[in-house]
Amino acid sequence: MDLTDLILLPVAFLGATVAAFWLSMVIWTFRDIRARTRDLPTQFLATLLVAVLNIPGLLIYLILRPRETLAEAYERALEEELILQSLEEIEQCPGCGRRVKAEFIVCPYCHTRLKQPCPRCQRPLRLEWSLCPYCGTALGAPVPSSTVSASARGHP
C-alpha cells in the first residue's frame, strides 16, 4: 500500500460523509416545505436552494420558510372557529337548520318555535324544560317543537 492509497481512503470516506449529509439536508428540506405549503414552485425552489447552496442555502431556507405547518394552521383555524362559536352562543334551528341566536324564541326564517317565554320573568326557556331555572316558576307540559301558529306570529 503506497502513500496515495492511504490518503485516498480517508478522503473517499470524508467525501461520502459530506455527500450523505448534503443529501439528507435536501431530503429534510423537501419534507419540511411539503408540510408547510402546497405551492409546488415554492417547494421546488426551497429544495433547489438547499441543493445548490448547501449549508448557506439551508440557513436561508430556515429564515424564509413559513412559520407554521399546514396541520398547525388547520388546528389554529379550528380553535379560532370553536372560540367564535362559543362566544356567539349560536344554535341551530331544528326546522330549517339555519343558525339562530340562543335568545330567539321563534326562528326568523321558518317560524319554528324554538323556546317559550317564562310566564313570570319572560326569559326564553327551552321547550323541554318544566321549570324556569331563572325564577323557579313551574311550567305546564313541555311544548313540542313545531311551527308557530299564525296568531302567535301576529297574523289573524
PDB file of C-alpha atoms in Angstrom:
ATOM      1  CA  MET A   1       0.000   0.000   0.000  1.00  0.00           C
ATOM      2  CA  ASP A   2       1.532   3.280  -1.032  1.00  0.00           C
ATOM      3  CA  LEU A   3       1.005   6.844   0.223  1.00  0.00           C
ATOM      4  CA  THR A   4      -1.646   7.669  -2.379  1.00  0.00           C
ATOM      5  CA  ASP A   5      -3.882   4.825  -1.189  1.00  0.00           C
ATOM      6  CA  LEU A   6      -3.500   5.938   2.433  1.00  0.00           C
ATOM      7  CA  ILE A   7      -4.630   9.446   1.545  1.00  0.00           C
ATOM      8  CA  LEU A   8      -7.353   8.321  -0.873  1.00  0.00           C
ATOM      9  CA  LEU A   9      -9.222   6.164   1.676  1.00  0.00           C
ATOM     10  CA  PRO A  10      -9.897   8.927   4.278  1.00  0.00           C
ATOM     11  CA  VAL A  11     -10.688  11.422   1.507  1.00  0.00           C
ATOM     12  CA  ALA A  12     -13.228   8.999  -0.008  1.00  0.00           C
ATOM     13  CA  PHE A  13     -14.771   8.386   3.415  1.00  0.00           C
ATOM     14  CA  LEU A  14     -14.966  12.131   4.076  1.00  0.00           C
ATOM     15  CA  GLY A  15     -16.480  12.722   0.628  1.00  0.00           C
ATOM     16  CA  ALA A  16     -19.120  10.036   1.199  1.00  0.00           C
ATOM     17  CA  THR A  17     -19.977  11.546   4.590  1.00  0.00           C
ATOM     18  CA  VAL A  18     -20.312  15.042   3.122  1.00  0.00           C
ATOM     19  CA  ALA A  19     -22.452  13.708   0.259  1.00  0.00           C
ATOM     20  CA  ALA A  20     -24.722  11.838   2.698  1.00  0.00           C
ATOM     21  CA  PHE A  21     -25.036  14.961   4.857  1.00  0.00           C
ATOM     22  CA  TRP A  22     -25.849  17.089   1.787  1.00  0.00           C
ATOM     23  CA  LEU A  23     -28.433  14.584   0.547  1.00  0.00           C
ATOM     24  CA  SER A  24     -30.053  14.367   3.984  1.00  0.00           C
ATOM     25  CA  MET A  25     -30.338  18.191   4.115  1.00  0.00           C
ATOM     26  CA  VAL A  26     -32.024  18.233   0.698  1.00  0.00           C
ATOM     27  CA  ILE A  27     -34.469  15.459   1.691  1.00  0.00           C
ATOM     28  CA  TRP A  28     -35.243  17.121   5.038  1.00  0.00           C
ATOM     29  CA  THR A  29     -35.884  20.450   3.292  1.00  0.00           C
ATOM     30  CA  PHE A  30     -38.211  18.800   0.773  1.00  0.00           C
ATOM     31  CA  ARG A  31     -40.212  17.067   3.518  1.00  0.00           C
ATOM     32  CA  ASP A  32     -40.343  20.196   5.658  1.00  0.00           C
ATOM     33  CA  ILE A  33     -41.513  22.525   2.880  1.00  0.00           C
ATOM     34  CA  ARG A  34     -44.176  19.994   1.792  1.00  0.00           C
ATOM     35  CA  ALA A  35     -45.583  20.116   5.339  1.00  0.00           C
ATOM     36  CA  ARG A  36     -45.667  23.927   5.213  1.00  0.00           C
ATOM     37  CA  THR A  37     -47.083  24.790   1.773  1.00  0.00           C
ATOM     38  CA  ARG A  38     -48.987  23.247  -1.116  1.00  0.00           C
ATOM     39  CA  ASP A  39     -47.392  25.607  -3.646  1.00  0.00           C
ATOM     40  CA  LEU A  40     -45.294  23.406  -5.962  1.00  0.00           C
ATOM     41  CA  PRO A  41     -42.966  26.160  -7.260  1.00  0.00           C
ATOM     42  CA  THR A  42     -42.148  27.148  -3.671  1.00  0.00           C
ATOM     43  CA  GLN A  43     -41.426  23.518  -2.790  1.00  0.00           C
ATOM     44  CA  PHE A  44     -39.157  23.191  -5.824  1.00  0.00           C
ATOM     45  CA  LEU A  45     -37.282  26.453  -5.181  1.00  0.00           C
ATOM     46  CA  ALA A  46     -36.712  25.713  -1.494  1.00  0.00           C
ATOM     47  CA  THR A  47     -35.327  22.273  -2.282  1.00  0.00           C
ATOM     48  CA  LEU A  48     -33.182  23.669  -5.099  1.00  0.00           C
ATOM     49  CA  LEU A  49     -31.851  26.405  -2.795  1.00  0.00           C
ATOM     50  CA  VAL A  50     -30.539  23.840  -0.320  1.00  0.00           C
ATOM     51  CA  ALA A  51     -29.300  21.514  -3.081  1.00  0.00           C
ATOM     52  CA  VAL A  52     -27.244  24.266  -4.741  1.00  0.00           C
ATOM     53  CA  LEU A  53     -26.065  26.377  -1.800  1.00  0.00           C
ATOM     54  CA  ASN A  54     -25.719  23.570   0.767  1.00  0.00           C
ATOM     55  CA  ILE A  55     -25.441  24.877   4.371  1.00  0.00           C
ATOM     56  CA  PRO A  56     -25.891  28.576   3.483  1.00  0.00           C
ATOM     57  CA  GLY A  57     -28.964  27.556   1.459  1.00  0.00           C
ATOM     58  CA  LEU A  58     -30.345  25.686   4.463  1.00  0.00           C
ATOM     59  CA  LEU A  59     -29.827  28.752   6.660  1.00  0.00           C
ATOM     60  CA  ILE A  60     -31.603  30.960   4.099  1.00  0.00           C
ATOM     61  CA  TYR A  61     -34.443  28.429   3.911  1.00  0.00           C
ATOM     62  CA  LEU A  62     -34.800  28.346   7.710  1.00  0.00           C
ATOM     63  CA  ILE A  63     -35.088  32.141   7.752  1.00  0.00           C
ATOM     64  CA  LEU A  64     -37.624  32.353   4.904  1.00  0.00           C
ATOM     65  CA  ARG A  65     -39.789  29.265   5.449  1.00  0.00           C
ATOM     66  CA  PRO A  66     -43.422  29.604   6.610  1.00  0.00           C
ATOM     67  CA  ARG A  67     -43.522  29.644  10.400  1.00  0.00           C
ATOM     68  CA  GLU A  68     -46.242  27.023  10.809  1.00  0.00           C
ATOM     69  CA  THR A  69     -47.073  23.767   9.094  1.00  0.00           C
ATOM     70  CA  LEU A  70     -50.339  23.208   7.265  1.00  0.00           C
ATOM     71  CA  ALA A  71     -51.519  20.955  10.109  1.00  0.00           C
ATOM     72  CA  GLU A  72     -50.743  23.645  12.694  1.00  0.00           C
ATOM     73  CA  ALA A  73     -52.566  26.264  10.621  1.00  0.00           C
ATOM     74  CA  TYR A  74     -55.584  23.957  10.309  1.00  0.00           C
ATOM     75  CA  GLU A  75     -55.622  23.301  14.072  1.00  0.00           C
ATOM     76  CA  ARG A  76     -55.384  27.020  14.799  1.00  0.00           C
ATOM     77  CA  ALA A  77     -58.262  27.755  12.414  1.00  0.00           C
ATOM     78  CA  LEU A  78     -60.398  25.089  14.104  1.00  0.00           C
ATOM     79  CA  GLU A  79     -59.620  26.506  17.540  1.00  0.00           C
ATOM     80  CA  GLU A  80     -60.499  30.032  16.396  1.00  0.00           C
ATOM     81  CA  GLU A  81     -63.793  28.832  14.911  1.00  0.00           C
ATOM     82  CA  LEU A  82     -64.640  26.975  18.121  1.00  0.00           C
ATOM     83  CA  ILE A  83     -63.908  30.072  20.198  1.00  0.00           C
ATOM     84  CA  LEU A  84     -66.024  32.259  17.903  1.00  0.00           C
ATOM     85  CA  GLN A  85     -68.929  29.823  18.034  1.00  0.00           C
ATOM     86  CA  SER A  86     -68.827  29.625  21.810  1.00  0.00           C
ATOM     87  CA  LEU A  87     -68.685  33.417  22.097  1.00  0.00           C
ATOM     88  CA  GLU A  88     -71.644  33.947  19.792  1.00  0.00           C
ATOM     89  CA  GLU A  89     -73.832  31.338  21.536  1.00  0.00           C
ATOM     90  CA  ILE A  90     -75.335  30.349  18.224  1.00  0.00           C
ATOM     91  CA  GLU A  91     -77.734  27.441  17.997  1.00  0.00           C
ATOM     92  CA  GLN A  92     -79.252  25.673  15.029  1.00  0.00           C
ATOM     93  CA  CYS A  93     -82.953  25.669  14.172  1.00  0.00           C
ATOM     94  CA  PRO A  94     -84.395  22.128  14.197  1.00  0.00           C
ATOM     95  CA  GLY A  95     -86.838  23.115  11.443  1.00  0.00           C
ATOM     96  CA  CYS A  96     -84.614  24.605   8.739  1.00  0.00           C
ATOM     97  CA  GLY A  97     -81.093  24.006  10.082  1.00  0.00           C
ATOM     98  CA  ARG A  98     -80.067  27.659   9.934  1.00  0.00           C
ATOM     99  CA  ARG A  99     -78.129  29.322  12.713  1.00  0.00           C
ATOM    100  CA  VAL A 100     -80.191  31.212  15.268  1.00  0.00           C
ATOM    101  CA  LYS A 101     -79.165  33.079  18.389  1.00  0.00           C
ATOM    102  CA  ALA A 102     -79.651  31.419  21.758  1.00  0.00           C
ATOM    103  CA  GLU A 103     -82.177  34.007  22.940  1.00  0.00           C
ATOM    104  CA  PHE A 104     -84.513  33.615  19.929  1.00  0.00           C
ATOM    105  CA  ILE A 105     -87.949  32.234  20.779  1.00  0.00           C
ATOM    106  CA  VAL A 106     -89.011  31.730  17.148  1.00  0.00           C
ATOM    107  CA  CYS A 107     -86.847  31.009  14.096  1.00  0.00           C
ATOM    108  CA  PRO A 108     -86.967  34.129  11.900  1.00  0.00           C
ATOM    109  CA  TYR A 109     -86.604  32.007   8.746  1.00  0.00           C
ATOM    110  CA  CYS A 110     -89.096  29.143   9.052  1.00  0.00           C
ATOM    111  CA  HIS A 111     -91.104  30.305  12.103  1.00  0.00           C
ATOM    112  CA  THR A 112     -90.374  27.132  14.082  1.00  0.00           C
ATOM    113  CA  ARG A 113     -90.904  27.630  17.793  1.00  0.00           C
ATOM    114  CA  LEU A 114     -87.508  27.335  19.459  1.00  0.00           C
ATOM    115  CA  LYS A 115     -88.259  28.376  23.019  1.00  0.00           C
ATOM    116  CA  GLN A 116     -91.092  29.592  25.158  1.00  0.00           C
ATOM    117  CA  PRO A 117     -91.065  32.673  27.364  1.00  0.00           C
ATOM    118  CA  CYS A 118     -91.353  32.130  31.098  1.00  0.00           C
ATOM    119  CA  PRO A 119     -94.813  33.293  32.226  1.00  0.00           C
ATOM    120  CA  ARG A 120     -93.280  35.081  35.206  1.00  0.00           C
ATOM    121  CA  CYS A 121     -89.862  36.520  34.204  1.00  0.00           C
ATOM    122  CA  GLN A 122     -90.272  36.342  30.395  1.00  0.00           C
ATOM    123  CA  ARG A 123     -86.827  34.824  29.847  1.00  0.00           C
ATOM    124  CA  PRO A 124     -86.541  32.338  26.959  1.00  0.00           C
ATOM    125  CA  LEU A 125     -86.797  28.719  28.095  1.00  0.00           C
ATOM    126  CA  ARG A 126     -86.181  25.524  26.180  1.00  0.00           C
ATOM    127  CA  LEU A 127     -89.342  23.735  25.172  1.00  0.00           C
ATOM    128  CA  GLU A 128     -88.453  20.550  27.070  1.00  0.00           C
ATOM    129  CA  TRP A 129     -87.988  22.329  30.419  1.00  0.00           C
ATOM    130  CA  SER A 130     -90.720  22.021  33.020  1.00  0.00           C
ATOM    131  CA  LEU A 131     -89.290  24.638  35.392  1.00  0.00           C
ATOM    132  CA  CYS A 132     -87.783  28.077  34.826  1.00  0.00           C
ATOM    133  CA  PRO A 133     -84.156  27.951  36.034  1.00  0.00           C
ATOM    134  CA  TYR A 134     -84.125  31.733  36.485  1.00  0.00           C
ATOM    135  CA  CYS A 135     -87.134  32.309  38.733  1.00  0.00           C
ATOM    136  CA  GLY A 136     -88.267  28.785  39.666  1.00  0.00           C
ATOM    137  CA  THR A 137     -91.744  29.032  38.141  1.00  0.00           C
ATOM    138  CA  ALA A 138     -93.245  25.645  37.287  1.00  0.00           C
ATOM    139  CA  LEU A 139     -94.332  25.388  33.678  1.00  0.00           C
ATOM    140  CA  GLY A 140     -97.070  23.333  32.058  1.00  0.00           C
ATOM    141  CA  ALA A 141     -96.410  20.263  29.934  1.00  0.00           C
ATOM    142  CA  PRO A 142     -93.438  20.632  27.577  1.00  0.00           C
ATOM    143  CA  VAL A 143     -94.446  22.131  24.243  1.00  0.00           C
ATOM    144  CA  PRO A 144     -93.387  20.108  21.164  1.00  0.00           C
ATOM    145  CA  SER A 145     -91.107  21.832  18.689  1.00  0.00           C
ATOM    146  CA  SER A 146     -93.490  22.877  15.940  1.00  0.00           C
ATOM    147  CA  THR A 147     -94.270  25.754  13.671  1.00  0.00           C
ATOM    148  CA  VAL A 148     -95.779  28.730  15.438  1.00  0.00           C
ATOM    149  CA  SER A 149     -99.406  29.329  14.601  1.00  0.00           C
ATOM    150  CA  ALA A 150    -100.478  32.338  12.572  1.00  0.00           C
ATOM    151  CA  SER A 151    -101.919  34.039  15.652  1.00  0.00           C
ATOM    152  CA  ALA A 152     -98.617  33.730  17.519  1.00  0.00           C
ATOM    153  CA  ARG A 153     -96.838  35.390  14.593  1.00  0.00           C
ATOM    154  CA  GLY A 154     -99.206  38.316  14.731  1.00  0.00           C
ATOM    155  CA  HIS A 155    -101.485  37.268  11.854  1.00  0.00           C
ATOM    156  CA  PRO A 156    -105.236  36.794  12.461  1.00  0.00           C
TER     157      PRO A 156
END
